[in-house]
Tab-separated table of C-alpha atoms and ligand atoms in Angstrom:
chain	number	residue	atom	x	y	z
Q	1	MET	CA	159.695	102.338	-33.332
Q	2	ALA	CA	157.058	103.241	-35.497
Q	3	LYS	CA	152.694	101.901	-33.351
Q	4	LYS	CA	152.039	99.001	-35.951
Q	5	GLU	CA	148.554	97.003	-36.287
Q	6	ALA	CA	148.774	94.235	-33.063
Q	7	LEU	CA	146.120	92.068	-33.090
Q	8	ILE	CA	146.222	89.144	-30.008
Q	9	TRP	CA	143.797	86.414	-29.632
Q	10	ASN	CA	143.711	86.406	-25.622
Q	11	GLU	CA	143.893	90.193	-23.927
Q	12	GLU	CA	143.178	88.434	-20.998
Q	13	PHE	CA	145.563	85.781	-21.002
Q	14	GLU	CA	147.981	87.175	-23.054
Q	15	THR	CA	149.114	90.632	-21.559
Q	16	MET	CA	148.497	89.453	-17.950
Q	17	PRO	CA	150.498	91.471	-15.585
Q	18	ARG	CA	153.089	89.227	-15.226
Q	19	PRO	CA	153.510	90.085	-11.460
Q	20	GLU	CA	148.974	88.346	-12.146
Q	21	LEU	CA	150.974	85.523	-14.466
Q	22	GLU	CA	153.146	84.820	-12.586
Q	23	LYS	CA	151.003	83.735	-9.396
Q	24	LEU	CA	148.447	81.890	-11.962
Q	25	GLN	CA	151.553	79.735	-12.604
Q	26	LEU	CA	152.703	79.250	-8.789
Q	27	GLU	CA	149.384	78.363	-8.564
Q	28	ARG	CA	149.271	76.057	-11.659
Q	29	LEU	CA	152.863	74.455	-11.233
Q	30	LYS	CA	151.987	72.975	-8.309
Q	31	LYS	CA	149.014	71.618	-9.244
Q	32	GLN	CA	151.017	69.838	-12.327
Q	33	VAL	CA	154.159	69.276	-9.955
Q	34	ALA	CA	151.614	66.610	-7.151
Q	35	TYR	CA	150.387	65.217	-10.183
Q	36	VAL	CA	152.738	63.640	-12.097
Q	37	SER	CA	153.817	62.674	-8.541
Q	38	GLU	CA	151.033	61.198	-8.507
Q	39	ARG	CA	151.244	59.324	-11.820
Q	40	VAL	CA	153.381	58.347	-13.353
Q	41	PRO	CA	156.138	56.386	-11.507
Q	42	PHE	CA	158.805	58.088	-13.118
Q	43	TYR	CA	158.227	60.793	-11.807
Q	44	LYS	CA	157.308	60.072	-7.906
Q	45	LYS	CA	160.692	58.154	-8.086
Q	46	LEU	CA	162.109	61.209	-9.397
Q	47	TYR	CA	161.214	63.579	-6.384
Q	48	ALA	CA	161.319	60.465	-4.015
Q	49	ASP	CA	165.063	60.177	-5.021
Q	50	ALA	CA	165.707	63.608	-4.909
Q	51	GLY	CA	163.546	64.591	-1.738
Q	52	VAL	CA	161.289	67.224	-3.526
Q	53	SER	CA	156.956	67.571	-3.001
Q	54	ALA	CA	154.958	69.587	-4.342
Q	55	ASP	CA	154.347	70.901	-1.181
Q	56	ASP	CA	157.973	72.311	-1.436
Q	57	ILE	CA	157.143	74.570	-4.224
Q	58	LYS	CA	156.094	77.469	-1.990
Q	59	SER	CA	157.834	80.174	-4.866
Q	60	LEU	CA	158.360	80.334	-8.317
Q	61	GLU	CA	161.644	80.780	-7.942
Q	62	ASP	CA	161.016	76.507	-5.759
Q	63	ILE	CA	161.265	75.645	-8.846
Q	64	THR	CA	164.553	75.248	-9.068
Q	65	LYS	CA	164.479	71.713	-6.375
Q	66	LEU	CA	163.197	69.764	-9.386
Q	67	PRO	CA	165.079	67.950	-11.152
Q	68	PHE	CA	165.443	67.983	-14.781
Q	69	THR	CA	164.169	65.348	-17.172
Q	70	VAL	CA	165.625	65.145	-21.025
Q	71	LYS	CA	164.379	62.694	-23.844
Q	72	GLN	CA	166.993	59.734	-23.310
Q	73	ASN	CA	163.609	60.205	-20.373
Q	74	LEU	CA	161.494	59.310	-22.703
Q	75	ARG	CA	162.369	56.688	-25.058
Q	76	ASP	CA	163.628	54.504	-21.997
Q	77	HIS	CA	159.674	54.491	-21.202
Q	78	TYR	CA	158.674	54.097	-24.642
Q	79	PRO	CA	156.299	54.555	-26.091
Q	80	PHE	CA	154.079	54.952	-23.987
Q	81	GLY	CA	155.919	54.130	-20.391
Q	82	MET	CA	155.586	58.748	-19.040
Q	83	TYR	CA	151.853	59.500	-19.283
Q	84	ALA	CA	150.149	60.655	-17.200
Q	85	VAL	CA	146.723	59.809	-18.014
Q	86	PRO	CA	145.319	56.375	-19.197
Q	87	MET	CA	144.530	55.418	-23.008
Q	88	SER	CA	140.666	56.304	-23.115
Q	89	GLU	CA	141.945	59.573	-22.456
Q	90	ILE	CA	144.763	59.926	-24.772
Q	91	LYS	CA	142.743	61.675	-28.231
Q	92	GLN	CA	145.831	62.375	-30.628
Q	93	ILE	CA	148.830	60.654	-31.052
Q	94	HIS	CA	152.881	62.275	-32.280
Q	95	ALA	CA	155.413	61.350	-33.366
Q	96	THR	CA	160.014	62.476	-33.833
Q	97	SER	CA	161.995	60.725	-35.310
Q	98	GLY	CA	164.766	59.659	-31.682
Q	99	THR	CA	168.750	57.868	-32.068
Q	100	THR	CA	169.233	54.185	-32.902
Q	101	GLY	CA	165.122	54.226	-34.454
Q	102	LYS	CA	163.545	54.779	-31.715
Q	103	MET	CA	160.900	57.632	-32.027
Q	104	THR	CA	159.771	60.079	-29.556
Q	105	VAL	CA	155.888	59.551	-29.096
Q	106	THR	CA	153.715	62.587	-27.221
Q	107	CYS	CA	150.620	62.670	-27.347
Q	108	TYR	CA	147.187	65.046	-26.776
Q	109	THR	CA	144.412	64.284	-24.520
Q	110	GLU	CA	140.762	67.193	-25.024
Q	111	ASN	CA	142.032	69.024	-22.896
Q	112	ASP	CA	145.426	68.790	-24.728
Q	113	MET	CA	143.938	69.154	-27.774
Q	114	GLY	CA	142.405	72.305	-26.701
Q	115	VAL	CA	145.924	72.988	-25.029
Q	116	TRP	CA	147.433	73.397	-28.564
Q	117	ALA	CA	144.565	74.602	-30.761
Q	118	GLU	CA	144.679	78.259	-28.087
Q	119	THR	CA	148.734	78.385	-28.082
Q	120	MET	CA	148.740	77.706	-31.947
Q	121	ALA	CA	145.569	80.683	-32.417
Q	122	ARG	CA	148.155	82.127	-30.166
Q	123	VAL	CA	150.089	81.947	-32.954
Q	124	TYR	CA	148.661	82.770	-35.630
Q	125	THR	CA	146.663	85.943	-34.631
Q	126	SER	CA	150.206	87.800	-33.335
Q	127	ALA	CA	151.523	86.943	-37.203
Q	128	GLY	CA	148.363	89.417	-38.476
Q	129	THR	CA	145.852	86.570	-39.555
Q	130	THR	CA	142.396	86.364	-39.099
Q	131	SER	CA	139.330	84.543	-39.939
Q	132	ASN	CA	139.092	86.396	-43.549
Q	133	ASP	CA	142.370	84.418	-44.841
Q	134	MET	CA	143.451	81.788	-46.830
Q	135	VAL	CA	146.665	79.634	-44.881
Q	136	HIS	CA	148.248	77.724	-46.896
Q	137	ASN	CA	149.638	74.482	-44.665
Q	138	ALA	CA	152.986	72.801	-46.419
Q	139	TYR	CA	153.985	71.534	-43.376
Q	140	GLY	CA	153.734	67.878	-44.157
Q	141	TYR	CA	150.292	66.368	-42.637
Q	142	GLY	CA	151.821	63.346	-40.215
Q	143	LEU	CA	153.687	61.976	-37.819
Q	144	PHE	CA	154.678	65.448	-37.713
Q	145	THR	CA	153.004	67.776	-35.494
Q	146	GLY	CA	153.426	70.475	-38.147
Q	147	GLY	CA	151.254	69.624	-40.475
Q	148	LEU	CA	147.850	69.608	-38.280
Q	149	GLY	CA	148.515	72.053	-35.684
Q	150	PHE	CA	149.212	74.063	-38.088
Q	151	HIS	CA	145.475	73.286	-39.578
Q	152	LEU	CA	144.517	73.080	-35.974
Q	153	GLY	CA	144.892	76.700	-34.994
Q	154	ALA	CA	143.955	77.877	-38.776
Q	155	ARG	CA	140.319	75.322	-38.147
Q	156	THR	CA	140.372	77.560	-34.286
Q	157	ILE	CA	140.881	81.336	-36.167
Q	158	GLY	CA	137.858	80.511	-38.334
Q	159	ALA	CA	140.462	80.984	-40.877
Q	160	ALA	CA	140.238	78.696	-44.000
Q	161	VAL	CA	142.991	75.955	-44.537
Q	162	VAL	CA	143.866	74.334	-47.901
Q	163	PRO	CA	145.770	71.317	-46.571
Q	164	VAL	CA	148.479	71.162	-48.890
Q	165	SER	CA	151.050	69.422	-46.890
Q	166	GLY	CA	154.271	68.595	-49.182
Q	167	GLY	CA	155.269	67.663	-52.541
Q	168	LEU	CA	154.084	68.843	-56.340
Q	169	THR	CA	155.456	72.476	-55.584
Q	170	LYS	CA	154.287	73.268	-58.986
Q	171	ARG	CA	150.645	72.301	-58.175
Q	172	GLN	CA	151.050	74.507	-54.501
Q	173	ILE	CA	152.524	77.939	-56.652
Q	174	THR	CA	148.961	76.568	-59.238
Q	175	ILE	CA	147.108	76.450	-55.959
Q	176	MET	CA	148.075	79.771	-54.784
Q	177	GLN	CA	147.631	81.002	-57.599
Q	178	ASP	CA	143.827	80.456	-58.432
Q	179	PHE	CA	142.159	80.387	-54.600
Q	180	GLY	CA	143.725	83.197	-53.510
Q	181	THR	CA	146.236	81.542	-50.807
Q	182	THR	CA	146.701	84.927	-48.229
Q	183	VAL	CA	148.921	83.393	-45.645
Q	184	LEU	CA	151.585	80.944	-45.744
Q	185	VAL	CA	152.919	78.213	-43.280
Q	186	ALA	CA	155.473	76.021	-44.687
Q	187	THR	CA	159.205	75.923	-43.226
Q	188	PRO	CA	161.282	78.904	-44.420
Q	189	SER	CA	163.463	76.015	-47.160
Q	190	TYR	CA	160.600	74.999	-48.839
Q	191	THR	CA	158.977	78.091	-48.861
Q	192	LEU	CA	162.098	79.236	-51.365
Q	193	VAL	CA	161.134	75.917	-53.304
Q	194	LEU	CA	157.835	77.490	-53.673
Q	195	ALA	CA	159.162	80.877	-54.738
Q	196	GLU	CA	162.064	79.743	-57.284
Q	197	ALA	CA	158.708	77.403	-58.777
Q	198	ALA	CA	156.973	80.800	-58.513
Q	199	GLU	CA	159.728	82.134	-60.828
Q	200	GLU	CA	160.440	80.003	-63.224
Q	201	MET	CA	156.577	79.665	-63.941
Q	202	GLY	CA	156.780	83.316	-64.707
Q	203	VAL	CA	154.035	84.174	-61.762
Q	204	ASP	CA	154.361	87.366	-60.761
Q	205	VAL	CA	154.318	87.809	-57.205
Q	206	LYS	CA	152.811	90.933	-57.767
Q	207	ASP	CA	149.598	88.425	-58.609
Q	208	LEU	CA	149.441	86.122	-55.998
Q	209	LYS	CA	147.678	87.689	-52.780
Q	210	LEU	CA	150.430	85.674	-50.233
Q	211	ARG	CA	150.979	88.598	-47.604
Q	212	ILE	CA	152.145	86.390	-44.338
Q	213	GLY	CA	154.173	83.894	-43.795
Q	214	ILE	CA	154.131	81.881	-40.623
Q	215	LEU	CA	157.607	79.513	-41.014
Q	216	GLY	CA	159.348	77.355	-38.463
Q	217	ALA	CA	160.479	73.580	-38.164
Q	218	GLU	CA	164.848	74.834	-38.615
Q	219	PRO	CA	167.081	77.098	-38.135
Q	220	TRP	CA	167.594	80.151	-40.886
Q	221	THR	CA	168.792	82.811	-41.414
Q	222	PRO	CA	168.265	86.695	-41.482
Q	223	GLU	CA	168.968	86.538	-45.333
Q	224	MET	CA	166.908	83.583	-45.078
Q	225	ARG	CA	164.411	85.635	-44.351
Q	226	GLU	CA	164.746	88.732	-46.441
Q	227	GLU	CA	165.549	87.191	-49.667
Q	228	ILE	CA	161.868	85.595	-48.510
Q	229	GLU	CA	159.919	88.276	-48.193
Q	230	GLU	CA	161.037	89.769	-51.321
Q	231	LYS	CA	159.947	87.036	-53.660
Q	232	LEU	CA	156.888	86.116	-52.273
Q	233	GLY	CA	155.807	89.310	-51.348
Q	234	ILE	CA	155.060	88.780	-47.902
Q	235	GLU	CA	156.145	89.624	-44.429
Q	236	ALA	CA	158.263	86.517	-42.225
Q	237	TYR	CA	157.193	85.558	-39.230
Q	238	ASP	CA	159.580	83.131	-37.267
Q	239	ILE	CA	158.180	80.701	-35.754
Q	240	TYR	CA	159.255	77.662	-32.662
Q	241	GLY	CA	158.271	74.198	-31.507
Q	242	LEU	CA	158.574	71.276	-29.774
Q	243	ALA	CA	156.464	67.776	-30.150
Q	244	GLU	CA	157.585	67.016	-26.784
Q	245	ILE	CA	156.263	70.250	-25.174
Q	246	ILE	CA	153.475	71.205	-27.501
Q	247	GLY	CA	154.231	70.844	-30.829
Q	248	PRO	CA	154.030	74.367	-33.039
Q	249	GLY	CA	152.271	77.268	-30.305
Q	250	VAL	CA	155.224	77.124	-28.265
Q	251	SER	CA	156.596	80.659	-29.567
Q	252	VAL	CA	156.030	82.725	-32.054
Q	253	GLU	CA	156.611	86.371	-33.206
Q	254	CYS	CA	154.503	89.844	-33.278
Q	255	PRO	CA	154.357	92.795	-35.763
Q	256	TYR	CA	157.685	93.684	-34.085
Q	257	HIS	CA	160.160	90.918	-34.715
Q	258	CYS	CA	162.479	90.783	-31.607
Q	259	GLY	CA	161.512	86.933	-30.284
Q	260	MET	CA	159.121	84.696	-30.113
Q	261	HIS	CA	156.722	85.236	-27.166
Q	262	ILE	CA	156.382	82.411	-25.257
Q	263	PRO	CA	152.531	81.617	-23.895
Q	264	GLU	CA	153.673	81.756	-20.426
Q	265	ASP	CA	150.679	80.489	-19.126
Q	266	HIS	CA	150.743	77.437	-20.453
Q	267	PHE	CA	154.666	76.989	-20.289
Q	268	ILE	CA	157.655	78.008	-17.989
Q	269	ALA	CA	160.274	78.915	-19.804
Q	270	GLU	CA	163.588	78.715	-17.996
Q	271	ILE	CA	168.268	79.340	-19.752
Q	272	ILE	CA	170.260	77.687	-17.563
Q	273	ASP	CA	173.632	76.238	-17.647
Q	274	PRO	CA	174.390	73.687	-19.228
Q	275	HIS	CA	176.827	72.662	-17.253
Q	276	THR	CA	176.420	73.160	-13.813
Q	277	GLY	CA	172.785	73.397	-14.507
Q	278	GLU	CA	172.435	76.757	-12.793
Q	279	PRO	CA	169.025	78.933	-13.566
Q	280	LEU	CA	171.187	81.814	-15.267
Q	281	GLY	CA	167.520	84.384	-16.144
Q	282	TYR	CA	166.383	87.326	-18.565
Q	283	ASP	CA	169.008	88.149	-21.588
Q	284	THR	CA	171.585	85.235	-20.102
Q	285	PRO	CA	172.353	82.500	-23.267
Q	286	GLY	CA	172.658	79.210	-21.504
Q	287	GLU	CA	169.850	76.538	-21.987
Q	288	LEU	CA	165.906	76.609	-22.606
Q	289	VAL	CA	164.204	74.761	-20.447
Q	290	PHE	CA	160.480	74.512	-20.664
Q	291	THR	CA	157.446	73.060	-18.347
Q	292	THR	CA	154.145	72.327	-18.886
Q	293	LEU	CA	151.506	73.649	-16.658
Q	294	THR	CA	148.461	72.602	-18.168
Q	295	LYS	CA	148.984	69.572	-20.266
Q	296	GLU	CA	147.318	66.165	-18.806
Q	297	GLY	CA	148.161	63.435	-21.406
Q	298	LEU	CA	152.563	63.866	-21.079
Q	299	PRO	CA	153.419	66.810	-18.798
Q	300	LEU	CA	157.287	67.489	-18.473
Q	301	ILE	CA	158.741	68.804	-15.757
Q	302	ARG	CA	161.925	71.595	-16.225
Q	303	TYR	CA	162.639	70.004	-19.244
Q	304	ARG	CA	166.074	70.777	-20.746
Q	305	THR	CA	165.479	70.710	-24.740
Q	306	ARG	CA	168.871	71.547	-25.872
Q	307	GLY	CA	168.940	74.409	-27.792
Q	308	ARG	CA	170.585	77.311	-26.975
Q	309	THR	CA	168.796	81.320	-26.509
Q	310	MET	CA	168.506	83.284	-24.729
Q	311	LEU	CA	164.934	84.591	-23.214
Q	312	HIS	CA	163.742	89.001	-22.696
Q	313	ALA	CA	160.717	89.670	-20.312
Q	314	GLU	CA	160.418	93.739	-20.690
Q	315	LYS	CA	156.919	94.797	-22.118
Q	316	CYS	CA	156.302	94.477	-25.526
Q	317	GLU	CA	155.190	97.384	-28.017
Q	318	CYS	CA	153.175	95.306	-29.093
Q	319	GLY	CA	150.906	94.758	-25.941
Q	320	ARG	CA	151.875	91.634	-25.301
Q	321	THR	CA	153.243	90.377	-21.582
Q	322	MET	CA	155.008	87.443	-21.460
Q	323	VAL	CA	158.217	86.954	-22.341
Q	324	ARG	CA	160.148	86.424	-25.706
Q	325	MET	CA	162.452	84.093	-26.801
Q	326	GLU	CA	165.982	84.903	-28.843
Q	327	LYS	CA	166.131	82.181	-32.310
Q	328	VAL	CA	167.729	78.940	-30.597
Q	329	ARG	CA	171.397	79.000	-32.055
Q	330	GLY	CA	172.770	76.238	-32.703
Q	331	ARG	CA	172.623	73.128	-29.319
Q	332	THR	CA	173.804	72.092	-26.636
Q	333	ASP	CA	174.622	68.893	-27.520
Q	334	ASP	CA	174.261	66.962	-31.465
Q	335	MET	CA	171.660	66.472	-32.887
Q	336	LEU	CA	171.045	68.217	-37.186
Q	337	VAL	CA	167.603	69.543	-38.043
Q	338	VAL	CA	167.892	68.444	-41.553
Q	339	ARG	CA	164.935	70.556	-43.854
Q	340	GLY	CA	162.521	70.102	-40.916
Q	341	VAL	CA	163.441	66.167	-39.018
Q	342	ASN	CA	165.247	65.595	-36.153
Q	343	VAL	CA	169.037	63.817	-37.042
Q	344	PHE	CA	170.872	62.469	-34.253
Q	345	PRO	CA	174.275	60.714	-35.454
Q	346	SER	CA	173.287	58.423	-33.310
Q	347	GLN	CA	171.032	57.173	-35.707
Q	348	ILE	CA	173.476	57.410	-38.093
Q	349	GLU	CA	175.908	55.484	-36.859
Q	350	HIS	CA	173.696	52.804	-36.555
Q	351	VAL	CA	172.411	51.575	-40.351
Q	352	LEU	CA	175.759	51.959	-40.882
Q	353	LEU	CA	177.243	49.305	-37.609
Q	354	SER	CA	173.909	47.510	-39.417
Q	355	PHE	CA	176.304	46.703	-42.686
Q	356	ASP	CA	179.373	44.389	-42.191
Q	357	ALA	CA	180.820	45.917	-45.394
Q	358	VAL	CA	181.602	48.772	-44.792
Q	359	GLU	CA	184.361	49.594	-41.435
Q	360	PRO	CA	182.785	52.445	-38.313
Q	361	GLN	CA	184.900	55.017	-39.929
Q	362	TYR	CA	182.293	57.740	-41.603
Q	363	MET	CA	181.603	61.407	-41.494
Q	364	ILE	CA	178.638	63.596	-41.844
Q	365	TYR	CA	177.978	66.370	-44.522
Q	366	VAL	CA	174.910	68.311	-43.712
Q	367	ASP	CA	174.744	71.583	-46.339
Q	368	ARG	CA	171.826	73.446	-48.212
Q	369	ALA	CA	172.037	72.842	-51.868
Q	370	LYS	CA	171.125	75.830	-54.399
Q	371	ASP	CA	167.598	74.631	-54.204
Q	372	LYS	CA	167.360	75.906	-51.369
Q	373	LEU	CA	166.930	72.628	-49.220
Q	374	ASP	CA	169.213	70.742	-46.931
Q	375	THR	CA	171.209	67.941	-47.700
Q	376	LEU	CA	172.938	65.665	-46.197
Q	377	GLU	CA	175.307	63.344	-47.189
Q	378	VAL	CA	177.661	60.027	-45.612
Q	379	HIS	CA	180.799	59.851	-46.545
Q	380	VAL	CA	182.332	55.817	-44.780
Q	381	GLU	CA	184.993	53.269	-45.778
Q	382	ALA	CA	184.725	50.440	-47.491
Q	383	SER	CA	185.309	47.392	-45.806
Q	384	ASP	CA	189.492	45.026	-47.160
Q	385	GLU	CA	187.465	43.370	-48.919
Q	386	LEU	CA	184.292	44.596	-49.796
Q	387	PHE	CA	186.344	47.623	-51.692
Q	388	ALA	CA	188.975	44.377	-53.366
Q	389	GLN	CA	185.396	43.813	-55.150
Q	390	GLY	CA	185.213	46.811	-56.707
Q	391	ALA	CA	183.130	50.086	-58.107
Q	392	GLU	CA	179.824	47.577	-58.822
Q	393	GLN	CA	179.705	45.739	-55.960
Q	394	ILE	CA	180.351	48.629	-53.981
Q	395	GLN	CA	177.616	50.900	-55.309
Q	396	GLU	CA	175.243	48.464	-55.169
Q	397	VAL	CA	176.005	48.875	-50.983
Q	398	GLU	CA	175.575	52.362	-51.481
Q	399	LYS	CA	172.068	51.973	-52.424
Q	400	LYS	CA	171.740	49.693	-50.099
Q	401	ILE	CA	172.996	52.148	-47.346
Q	402	ALA	CA	170.702	54.273	-48.243
Q	403	LYS	CA	167.307	52.471	-48.110
Q	404	SER	CA	167.818	51.352	-44.579
Q	405	MET	CA	168.920	55.112	-43.760
Q	406	GLN	CA	166.007	56.288	-45.228
Q	407	GLU	CA	164.194	54.236	-43.625
Q	408	THR	CA	165.488	55.586	-39.856
Q	409	LEU	CA	166.204	58.552	-40.434
Q	410	VAL	CA	163.517	59.665	-42.752
Q	411	VAL	CA	164.868	62.162	-43.944
Q	412	GLY	CA	166.997	61.110	-47.936
Q	413	ALA	CA	171.450	61.024	-47.732
Q	414	LYS	CA	173.371	59.915	-50.098
Q	415	ILE	CA	175.400	56.999	-49.186
Q	416	LYS	CA	179.671	57.629	-50.574
Q	417	VAL	CA	181.337	54.347	-49.942
Q	418	VAL	CA	184.433	55.648	-49.655
Q	419	GLU	CA	188.319	53.333	-50.203
Q	420	PRO	CA	189.518	51.695	-46.595
Q	421	LYS	CA	191.545	54.654	-44.253
Q	422	SER	CA	191.028	57.752	-46.125
Q	423	ILE	CA	188.903	59.324	-44.160
Q	424	GLU	CA	191.015	61.576	-41.742
Q	425	ARG	CA	190.834	60.316	-38.090
Q	426	SER	CA	191.393	62.886	-35.032
Q	427	MET	CA	193.385	62.002	-32.175
Q	428	GLY	CA	190.904	63.328	-29.871
Q	429	LYS	CA	186.365	63.534	-29.658
Q	430	ALA	CA	185.984	62.351	-33.134
Q	431	ARG	CA	184.552	65.350	-35.298
Q	432	ARG	CA	182.366	63.140	-37.194
Q	433	ILE	CA	180.064	66.103	-38.505
Q	434	ILE	CA	180.662	69.159	-40.733
Q	435	ASP	CA	177.759	71.001	-41.260
Q	436	LYS	CA	178.018	74.041	-43.681
Q	437	ARG	CA	174.402	75.579	-43.363
Q	438	GLU	CA	174.867	79.687	-41.837
Q	439	VAL	CA	172.313	78.454	-38.438
Q	440	GLY	CA	170.761	81.039	-36.641
Q	441	PHE	CA	172.207	85.344	-36.047
M	1	ZN	ZN1	155.465	91.065	-29.144
């Protein structure tokens, strides 16, 4: 492959020889395990029950002695029960939607904000962004970590950031045109919406100064990447993040586009067999598991992401020694990502069950519409009583469910109340989701 210009934000850590890096990881892991055991009752009990302590961590492989943590642990301790510091030390709080309306609440101490700023600075730099760039940030600002995370990173590298957030698409094009924005950060699906709006407005993308897109927070295909790169005249960089771990900043592509580098001085990544929990090592697909090494507010040890992917450890042409993860190809549970928002089928079920006029027989359809935005449609069976009342009553119920669904899921869903007994019954495990989008490779 031809040599490319590869900028690196933090040479010392990002190109650290692996033996040295592993030494640092071990040191930090021991410290982090001792820290949570002392400060978080959940971990104290977890490790006491498993009969392990920080003293048992003598090599990096000893991480496998520690039990896993899962999203349900965070839900059980909603909202702040797994925090390791008093609220006076928390400086920023974010949240993602979760099942039955319960959110996952994540937090940052001053030092955690520093770690986030550092990992996001690495993201921007890896994608070739410098202080000479102007960043158009179309990720949503708010509880979602996307907007503020990308904002923080742009500020850290000294770029000018335009906090556009989502919506008012045509105005976004005007801004890019008039301001001369050079870097676009957004979800891939919204990026395509922007590209189409530009086309509609008769804007020649060659007149835009855009050169880079840092895109993620949802599944997207290589075909979509090609379309985006061609339509907007940019080089697209894939990014991965997880609110529980840090938000965006968990990994990003370099100019060689051979997977996403993980800042391993801050996070240990493992791949495990989702059924047995056994570690699988490099170059083998399995479930991605993260351990935070430097977090103070909400450290997570061996946190199961439910995402399926693979890790590669050979040194990259860009000079980084940090492992690369492939795009997440589906999940080991049934969480859906719709327009960048996590949606659990159980949330949908919960809303439906709160309406007596419908039966607990439903089907969820996810698709990507012509305008490139994900669509979510829920079909649910009417009760015999509602069905007998006729179309007008049914429409009324559809509206009410749609409103409640929007409040719970954050993303809108089209609700269709259908005839009783019209949804196909399956003999085994009910199939309730039909996802027509092409996801992953
Ligand atoms: Zn690289």
